[in-house]
Tab-separated table of C-alpha atoms in Angstrom:
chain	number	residue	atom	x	y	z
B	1	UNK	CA	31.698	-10.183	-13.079
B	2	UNK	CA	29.357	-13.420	-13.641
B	3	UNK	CA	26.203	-13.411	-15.689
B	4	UNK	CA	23.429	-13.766	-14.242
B	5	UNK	CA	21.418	-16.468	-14.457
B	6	UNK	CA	17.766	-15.402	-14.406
B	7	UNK	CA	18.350	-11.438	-14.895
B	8	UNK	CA	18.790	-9.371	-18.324
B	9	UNK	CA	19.735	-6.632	-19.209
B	10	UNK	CA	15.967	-5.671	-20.012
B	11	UNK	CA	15.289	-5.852	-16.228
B	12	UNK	CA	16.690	-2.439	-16.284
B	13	UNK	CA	13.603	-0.289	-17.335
B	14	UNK	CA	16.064	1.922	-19.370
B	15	UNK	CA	17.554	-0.801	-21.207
B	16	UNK	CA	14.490	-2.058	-22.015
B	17	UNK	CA	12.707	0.860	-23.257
B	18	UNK	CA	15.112	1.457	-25.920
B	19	UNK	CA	14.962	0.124	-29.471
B	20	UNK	CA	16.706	-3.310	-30.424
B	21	UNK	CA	19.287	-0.872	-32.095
B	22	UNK	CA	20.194	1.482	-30.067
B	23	UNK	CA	21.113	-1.158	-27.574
B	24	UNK	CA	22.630	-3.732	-30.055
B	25	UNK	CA	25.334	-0.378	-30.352
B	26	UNK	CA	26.826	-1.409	-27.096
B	27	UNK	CA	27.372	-5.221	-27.798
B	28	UNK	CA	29.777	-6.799	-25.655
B	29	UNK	CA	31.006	-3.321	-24.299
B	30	UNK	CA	27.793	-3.725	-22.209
B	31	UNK	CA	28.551	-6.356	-19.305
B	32	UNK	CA	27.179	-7.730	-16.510
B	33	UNK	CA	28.593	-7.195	-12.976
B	34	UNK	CA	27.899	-7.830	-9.392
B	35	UNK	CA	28.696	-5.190	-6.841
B	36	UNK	CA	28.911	-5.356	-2.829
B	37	UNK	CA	27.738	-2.900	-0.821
B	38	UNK	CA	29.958	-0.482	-0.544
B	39	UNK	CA	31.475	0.319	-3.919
B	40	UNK	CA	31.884	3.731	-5.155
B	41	UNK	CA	31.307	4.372	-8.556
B	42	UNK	CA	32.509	8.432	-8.668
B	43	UNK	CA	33.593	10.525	-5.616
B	44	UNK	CA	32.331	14.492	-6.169
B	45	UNK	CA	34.379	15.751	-8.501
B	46	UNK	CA	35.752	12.492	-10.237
B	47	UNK	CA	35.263	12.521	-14.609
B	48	UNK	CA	32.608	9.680	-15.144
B	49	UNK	CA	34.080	6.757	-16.449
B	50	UNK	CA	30.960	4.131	-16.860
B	51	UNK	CA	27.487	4.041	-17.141
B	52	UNK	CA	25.484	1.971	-14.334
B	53	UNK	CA	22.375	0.191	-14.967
B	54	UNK	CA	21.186	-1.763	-12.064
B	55	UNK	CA	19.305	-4.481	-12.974
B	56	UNK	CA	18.761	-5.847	-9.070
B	57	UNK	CA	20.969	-3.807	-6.424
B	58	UNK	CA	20.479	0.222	-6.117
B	59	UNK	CA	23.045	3.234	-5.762
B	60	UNK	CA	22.875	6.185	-3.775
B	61	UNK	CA	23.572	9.538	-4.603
B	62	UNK	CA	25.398	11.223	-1.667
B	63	UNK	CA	26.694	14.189	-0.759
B	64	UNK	CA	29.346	14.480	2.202
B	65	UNK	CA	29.317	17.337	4.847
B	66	UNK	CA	32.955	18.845	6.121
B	67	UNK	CA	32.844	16.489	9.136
B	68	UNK	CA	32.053	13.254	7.415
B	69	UNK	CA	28.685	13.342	7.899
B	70	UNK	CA	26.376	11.769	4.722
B	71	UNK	CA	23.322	12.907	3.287
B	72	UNK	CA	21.362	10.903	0.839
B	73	UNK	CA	19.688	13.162	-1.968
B	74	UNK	CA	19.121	10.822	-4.544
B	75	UNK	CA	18.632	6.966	-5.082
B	76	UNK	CA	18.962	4.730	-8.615
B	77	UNK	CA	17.526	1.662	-9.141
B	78	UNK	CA	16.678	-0.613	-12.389
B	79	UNK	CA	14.184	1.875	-13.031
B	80	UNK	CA	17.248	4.438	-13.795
B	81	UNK	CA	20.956	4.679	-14.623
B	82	UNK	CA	23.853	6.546	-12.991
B	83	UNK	CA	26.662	8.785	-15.147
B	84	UNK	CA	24.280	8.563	-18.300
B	85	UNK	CA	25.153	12.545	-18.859
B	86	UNK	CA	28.200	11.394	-19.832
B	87	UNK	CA	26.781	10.242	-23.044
B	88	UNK	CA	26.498	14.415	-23.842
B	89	UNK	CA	30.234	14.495	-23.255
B	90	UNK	CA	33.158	14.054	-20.704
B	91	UNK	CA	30.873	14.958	-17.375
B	92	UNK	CA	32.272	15.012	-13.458
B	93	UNK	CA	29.838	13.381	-10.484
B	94	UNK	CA	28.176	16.219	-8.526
B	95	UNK	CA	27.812	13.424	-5.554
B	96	UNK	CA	29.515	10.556	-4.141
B	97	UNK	CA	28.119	7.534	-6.293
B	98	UNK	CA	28.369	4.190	-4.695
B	99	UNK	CA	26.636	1.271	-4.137
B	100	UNK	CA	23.844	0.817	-1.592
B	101	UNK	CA	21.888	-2.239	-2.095
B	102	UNK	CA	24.514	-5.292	-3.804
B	103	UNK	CA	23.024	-6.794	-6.715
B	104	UNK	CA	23.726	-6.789	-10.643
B	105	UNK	CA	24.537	-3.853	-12.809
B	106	UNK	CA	24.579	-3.879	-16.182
B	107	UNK	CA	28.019	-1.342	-16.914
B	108	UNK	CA	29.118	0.267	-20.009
B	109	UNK	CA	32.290	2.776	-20.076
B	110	UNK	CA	31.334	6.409	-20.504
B	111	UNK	CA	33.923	6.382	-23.925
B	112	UNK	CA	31.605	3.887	-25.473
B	113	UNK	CA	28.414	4.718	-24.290
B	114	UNK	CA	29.104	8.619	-26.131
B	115	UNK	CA	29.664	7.499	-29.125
B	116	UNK	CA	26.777	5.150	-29.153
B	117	UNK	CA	24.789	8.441	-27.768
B	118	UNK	CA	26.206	10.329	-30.781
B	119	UNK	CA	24.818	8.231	-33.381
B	120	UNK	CA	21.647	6.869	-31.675
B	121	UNK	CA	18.682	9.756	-31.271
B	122	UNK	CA	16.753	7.443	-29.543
B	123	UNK	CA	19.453	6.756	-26.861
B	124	UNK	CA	20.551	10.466	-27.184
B	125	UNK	CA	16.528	11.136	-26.039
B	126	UNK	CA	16.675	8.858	-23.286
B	127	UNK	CA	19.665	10.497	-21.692
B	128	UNK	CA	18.104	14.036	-22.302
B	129	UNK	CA	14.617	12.792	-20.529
B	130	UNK	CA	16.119	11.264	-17.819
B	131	UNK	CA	18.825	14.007	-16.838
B	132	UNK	CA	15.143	15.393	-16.399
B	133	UNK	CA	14.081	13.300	-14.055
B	134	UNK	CA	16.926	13.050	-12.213
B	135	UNK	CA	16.146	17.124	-11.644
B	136	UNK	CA	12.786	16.509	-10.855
B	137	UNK	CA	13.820	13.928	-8.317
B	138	UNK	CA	16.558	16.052	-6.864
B	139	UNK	CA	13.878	19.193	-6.079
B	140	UNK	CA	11.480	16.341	-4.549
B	141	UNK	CA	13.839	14.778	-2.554
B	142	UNK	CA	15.597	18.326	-1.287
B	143	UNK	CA	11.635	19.420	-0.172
B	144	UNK	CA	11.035	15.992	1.315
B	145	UNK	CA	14.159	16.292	3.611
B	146	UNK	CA	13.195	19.812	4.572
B	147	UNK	CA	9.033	19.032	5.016
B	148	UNK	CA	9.014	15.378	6.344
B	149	UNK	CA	9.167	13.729	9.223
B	150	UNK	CA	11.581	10.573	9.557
B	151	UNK	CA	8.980	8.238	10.321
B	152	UNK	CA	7.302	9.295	6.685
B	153	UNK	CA	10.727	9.427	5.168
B	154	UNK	CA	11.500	5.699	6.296
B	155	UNK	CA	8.705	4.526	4.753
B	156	UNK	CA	9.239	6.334	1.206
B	157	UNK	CA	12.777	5.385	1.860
B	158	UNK	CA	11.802	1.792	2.040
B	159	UNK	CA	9.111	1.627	-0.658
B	160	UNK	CA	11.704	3.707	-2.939
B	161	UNK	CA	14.053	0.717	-2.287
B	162	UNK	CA	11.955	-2.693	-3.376
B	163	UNK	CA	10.962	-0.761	-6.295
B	164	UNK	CA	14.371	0.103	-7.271
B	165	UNK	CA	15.791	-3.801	-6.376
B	166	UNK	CA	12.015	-4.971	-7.454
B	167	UNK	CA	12.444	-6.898	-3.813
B	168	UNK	CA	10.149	-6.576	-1.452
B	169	UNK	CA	13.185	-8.347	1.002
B	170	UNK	CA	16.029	-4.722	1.250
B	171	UNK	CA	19.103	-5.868	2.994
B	172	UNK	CA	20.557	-2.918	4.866
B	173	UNK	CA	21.346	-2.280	8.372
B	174	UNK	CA	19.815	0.547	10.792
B	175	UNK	CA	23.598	2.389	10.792
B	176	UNK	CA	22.929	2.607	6.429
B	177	UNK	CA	19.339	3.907	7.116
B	178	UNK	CA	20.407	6.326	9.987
B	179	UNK	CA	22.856	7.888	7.777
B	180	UNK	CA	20.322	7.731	5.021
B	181	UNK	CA	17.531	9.777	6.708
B	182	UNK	CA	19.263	11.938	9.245
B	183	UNK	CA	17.957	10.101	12.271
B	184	UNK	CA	19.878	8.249	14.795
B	185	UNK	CA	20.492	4.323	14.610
B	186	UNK	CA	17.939	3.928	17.823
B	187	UNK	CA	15.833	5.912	16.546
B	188	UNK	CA	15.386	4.243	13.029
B	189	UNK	CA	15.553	0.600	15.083
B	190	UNK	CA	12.553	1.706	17.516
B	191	UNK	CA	10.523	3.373	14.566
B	192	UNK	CA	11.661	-0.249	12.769
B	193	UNK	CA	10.234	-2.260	15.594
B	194	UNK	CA	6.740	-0.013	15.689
B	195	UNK	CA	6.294	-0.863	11.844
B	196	UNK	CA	7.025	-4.489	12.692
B	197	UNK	CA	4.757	-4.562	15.403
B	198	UNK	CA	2.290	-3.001	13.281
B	199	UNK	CA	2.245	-6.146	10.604
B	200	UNK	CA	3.524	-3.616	8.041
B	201	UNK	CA	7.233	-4.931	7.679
B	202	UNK	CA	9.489	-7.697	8.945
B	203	UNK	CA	12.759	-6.296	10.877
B	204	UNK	CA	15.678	-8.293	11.596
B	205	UNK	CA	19.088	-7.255	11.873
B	206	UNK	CA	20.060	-6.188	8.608
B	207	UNK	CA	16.963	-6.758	6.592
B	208	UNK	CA	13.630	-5.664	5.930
B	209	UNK	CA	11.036	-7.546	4.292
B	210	UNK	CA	8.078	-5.245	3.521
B	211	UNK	CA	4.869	-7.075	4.285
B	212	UNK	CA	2.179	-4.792	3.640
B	213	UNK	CA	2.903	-2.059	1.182
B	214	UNK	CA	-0.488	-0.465	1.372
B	215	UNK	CA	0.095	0.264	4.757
B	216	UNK	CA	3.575	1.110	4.510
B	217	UNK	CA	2.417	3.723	1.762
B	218	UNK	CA	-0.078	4.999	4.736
B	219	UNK	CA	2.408	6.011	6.875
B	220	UNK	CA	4.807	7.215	3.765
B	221	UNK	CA	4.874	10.998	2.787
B	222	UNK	CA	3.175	11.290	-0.456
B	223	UNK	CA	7.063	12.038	-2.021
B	224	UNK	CA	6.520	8.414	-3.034
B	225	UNK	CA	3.604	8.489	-5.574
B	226	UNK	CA	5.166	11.741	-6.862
B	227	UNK	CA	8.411	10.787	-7.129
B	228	UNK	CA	6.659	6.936	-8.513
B	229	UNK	CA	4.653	8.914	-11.467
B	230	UNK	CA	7.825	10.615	-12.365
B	231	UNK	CA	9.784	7.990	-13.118
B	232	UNK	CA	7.754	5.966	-14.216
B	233	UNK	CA	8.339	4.768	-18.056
B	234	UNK	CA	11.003	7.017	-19.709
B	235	UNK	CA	9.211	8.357	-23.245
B	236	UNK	CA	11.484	7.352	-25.846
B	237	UNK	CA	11.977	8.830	-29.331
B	238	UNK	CA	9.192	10.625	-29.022
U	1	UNK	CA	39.232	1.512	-29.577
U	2	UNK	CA	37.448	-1.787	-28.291
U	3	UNK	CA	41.242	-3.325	-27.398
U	4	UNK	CA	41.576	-0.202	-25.035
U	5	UNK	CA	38.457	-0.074	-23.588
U	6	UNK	CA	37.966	-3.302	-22.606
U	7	UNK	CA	41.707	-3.604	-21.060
U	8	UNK	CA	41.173	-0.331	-19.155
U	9	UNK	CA	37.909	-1.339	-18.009
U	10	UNK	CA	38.988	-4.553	-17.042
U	11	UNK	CA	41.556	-3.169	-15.052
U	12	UNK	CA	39.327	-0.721	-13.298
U	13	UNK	CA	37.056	-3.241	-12.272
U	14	UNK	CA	39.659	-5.461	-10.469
U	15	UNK	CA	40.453	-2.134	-8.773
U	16	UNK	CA	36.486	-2.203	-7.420
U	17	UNK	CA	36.375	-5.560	-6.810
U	18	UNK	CA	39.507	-5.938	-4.163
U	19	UNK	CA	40.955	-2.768	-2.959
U	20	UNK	CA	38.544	0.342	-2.865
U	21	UNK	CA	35.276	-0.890	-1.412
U	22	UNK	CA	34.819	2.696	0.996
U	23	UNK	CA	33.006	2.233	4.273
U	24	UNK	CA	29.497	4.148	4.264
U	25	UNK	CA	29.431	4.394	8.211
U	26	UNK	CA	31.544	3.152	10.865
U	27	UNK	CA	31.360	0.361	12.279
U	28	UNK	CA	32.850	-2.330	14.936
U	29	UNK	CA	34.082	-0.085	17.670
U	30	UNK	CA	35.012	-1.223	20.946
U	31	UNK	CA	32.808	0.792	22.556
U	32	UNK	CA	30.036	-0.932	25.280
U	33	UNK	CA	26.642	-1.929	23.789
U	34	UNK	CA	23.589	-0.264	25.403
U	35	UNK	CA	19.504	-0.770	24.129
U	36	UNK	CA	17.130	1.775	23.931
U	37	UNK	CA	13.771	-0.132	25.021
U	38	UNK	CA	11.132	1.510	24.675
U	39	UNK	CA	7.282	0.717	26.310
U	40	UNK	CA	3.579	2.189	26.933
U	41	UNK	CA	1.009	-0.733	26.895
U	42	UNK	CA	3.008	-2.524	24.284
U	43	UNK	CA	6.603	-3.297	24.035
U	44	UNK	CA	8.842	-1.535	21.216
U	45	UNK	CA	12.531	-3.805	22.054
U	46	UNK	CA	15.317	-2.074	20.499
U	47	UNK	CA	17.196	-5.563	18.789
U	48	UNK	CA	20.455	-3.424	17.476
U	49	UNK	CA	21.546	-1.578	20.200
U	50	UNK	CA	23.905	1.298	19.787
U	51	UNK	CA	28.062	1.795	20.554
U	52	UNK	CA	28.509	4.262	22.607
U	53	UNK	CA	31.176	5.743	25.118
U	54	UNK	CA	30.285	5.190	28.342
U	55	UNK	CA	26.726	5.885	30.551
U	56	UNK	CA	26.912	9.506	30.056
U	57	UNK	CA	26.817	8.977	26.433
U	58	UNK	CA	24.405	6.752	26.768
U	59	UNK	CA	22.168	8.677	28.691
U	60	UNK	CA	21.872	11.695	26.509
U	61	UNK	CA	21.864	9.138	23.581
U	62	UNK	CA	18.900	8.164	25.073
U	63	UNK	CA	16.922	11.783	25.774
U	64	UNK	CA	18.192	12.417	21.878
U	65	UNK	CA	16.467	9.493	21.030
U	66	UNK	CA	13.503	10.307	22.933
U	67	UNK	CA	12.982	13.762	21.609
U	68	UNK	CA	13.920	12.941	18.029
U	69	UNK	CA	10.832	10.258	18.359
U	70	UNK	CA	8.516	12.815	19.365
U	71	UNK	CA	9.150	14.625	16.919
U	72	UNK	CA	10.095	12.776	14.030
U	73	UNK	CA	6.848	10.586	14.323
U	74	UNK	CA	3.698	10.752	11.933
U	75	UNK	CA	1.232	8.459	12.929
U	76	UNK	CA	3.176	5.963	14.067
U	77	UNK	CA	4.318	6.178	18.152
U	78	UNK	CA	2.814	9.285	18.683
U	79	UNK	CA	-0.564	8.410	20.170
U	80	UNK	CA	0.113	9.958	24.060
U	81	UNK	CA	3.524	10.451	24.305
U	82	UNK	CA	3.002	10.809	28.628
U	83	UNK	CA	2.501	7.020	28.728
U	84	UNK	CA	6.307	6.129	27.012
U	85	UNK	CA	8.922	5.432	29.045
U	86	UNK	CA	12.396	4.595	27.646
U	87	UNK	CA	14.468	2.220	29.612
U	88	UNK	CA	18.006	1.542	28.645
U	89	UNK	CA	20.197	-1.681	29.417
U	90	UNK	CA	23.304	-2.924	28.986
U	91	UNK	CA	23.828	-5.656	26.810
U	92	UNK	CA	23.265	-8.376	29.389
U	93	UNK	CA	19.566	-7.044	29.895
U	94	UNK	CA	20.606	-4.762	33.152
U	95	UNK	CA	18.587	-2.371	33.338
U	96	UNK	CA	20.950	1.198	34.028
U	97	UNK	CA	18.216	3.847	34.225
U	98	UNK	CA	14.511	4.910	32.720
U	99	UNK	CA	12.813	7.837	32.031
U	100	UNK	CA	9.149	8.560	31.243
U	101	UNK	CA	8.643	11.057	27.989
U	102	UNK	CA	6.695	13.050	30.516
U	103	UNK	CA	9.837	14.021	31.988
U	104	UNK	CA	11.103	15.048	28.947
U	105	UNK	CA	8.271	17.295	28.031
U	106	UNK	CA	8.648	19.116	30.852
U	107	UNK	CA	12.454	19.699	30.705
U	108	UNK	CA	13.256	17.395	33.470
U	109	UNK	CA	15.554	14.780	30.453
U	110	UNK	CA	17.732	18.080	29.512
């Protein structure tokens, strides 16, 4: 729960597209938080109790087959929010919520962020435009898993993830990434290695620095620049 | 309402922040460590390694591997597959067995 030192709040794109009022409704109710790896913010099913903003870490939206297995269909950085439908109301999670990439969030509860939603138009816009996006994202992602190859998909995967931490260095292991695309850990190491040996990214155990994004966008599906152009700067109050 | 709020979310938090962290994927087994090297002209090391059973395991890890890079690949190893070969070792650098994709195009890994 420490502040901070050299992030804001405004290094959440959504927080800092909305008007000094709107966001001055939250006041202290909005906090700053740092969460491990790990977390989860809302099983399926569970009533959304807060809002997450992440200002450096990421979550991933998952969904969990009958024999444990994970699939990935969605992922939130400081360019987005999770549980901001509940601002329309008392809302459940569709997926398993949790935390993929540690960092900061910026966390209101879903009781306070309502009533702020009921009073604010500009907020209440925000959360209509981005439940939106989220949509958009969701059919982009679901035809990416279906049309891509893994090679392309680790490479939107990891170009998805500095832009959502705005870090080109994405801690994560090959077991996370594995689970994330649907390809097994060797695989995702030796396709790892290739890209390393390539100049394109730096692979150690448990990180990835991204060296040449250009490239890296070369051997990415082009999910990326669709899925980049639509989120890119939430219209507000418009 | 703020009381409430802030003592329930308070409490929730502490809940996060010791007892519910939930494990994404397993990990630390006690299973043996085997690498999945791969090489044509250049060198592709596989630096994680993988758990697995026993050599069975790890052999048709390693012909999954092999086919899944075949045909998971877009522009990246896919040049000529015929001049890969995959050689796995255990984790003191013994090598256990090889294969060359060739093999596995023609049904000979199945």
């Amino acid at each position: 729960m420490n502040n901070a030192p050299d992030l804001t709040s405004s290094d959440n794109q959504l927080l800092a597209a909305l008007p000094r009022e709107a966001l001055a409704l939250f006041g202290p109710d909005l906090k700053h938080v740092s969460l491990a790896h790990g977390i989860v913010c809302y099983e399926a099913g569970d009533l959304i109790d807060r809002v997450y903003f992440p200002i450096s870490g990421m979550i991933s939206l998952l969904v969990a087959g009958r024999d444990g297995e994970i699939v990935e269909t969605g992922i939130i950085g400081r360019e987005g929010a999770a549980g901001l439908q509940s601002g329309l109301g008392e809302r459940r999670s569709y997926s398993r919520t949790a935390i993929q990439i540690p960092g900061q969030f910026a966390v209101v509860s879903a009781a306070h962020f309502e009533r702020a939603v009921s009073v604010s138009t500009p907020l209440r816009d925000l959360v209509l435009h981005y439940i939106e996006i989220r949509w958009a994202e969701a059919q982009q992602i679901a035809a990416c898993n279906a049309l891509h190859l893994g090679s392309q998909r680790l490479c939107r995967w990891l170009l998805q993830a500095a832009d959502c931490t705005g870090c080109d260095h994405i801690p994560l292991t090959q077991e996370l990434l594995a689970d994330m695309l649907g390809m097994r850990r060797t695989t995702v190491t030796l396709f790892a290695q290739e890209l390393q040996r390539r100049g394109v990214i730096r692979y150690t155990r448990g990180k990835i620095t991204l060296l040449d994004r250009k490239r890296l966008e070369g051997y990415a599906c082009e999910c990326y620049e669709t899925l980049k152009r639509e989120i890119l700067s939430p219209r507000i109050g418009i | 309402m703020p009381a409430n709020a802030t003592k329930h979310s308070n409490a929730k938090f502490s809940r996060l922040g010791s007892g519910s962290r939930f494990a994404l994927y397993n990990t630390a087994t006690n299973m043996p460590m085997y690498y999945f090297h791969l090489s044509n002209d250049q060198k592709v090391p596989d630096i994680d390694g993988t758990d697995l059973a026993d050599l069975a395991a790890a052999r048709s890890h390693a012909f999954a591997v092999a086919r899944e890079l075949m045909s998971e690949s877009q522009g990246m190893l896919d040049d000529d597959w015929s001049l890969w070969r995959m050689s796995v070792r255990d984790s003191g650098g013994t090598e256990l067995f090889s294969f060359s994709f060739s093999d596995l195009a023609t049904g000979n890994g199945k």
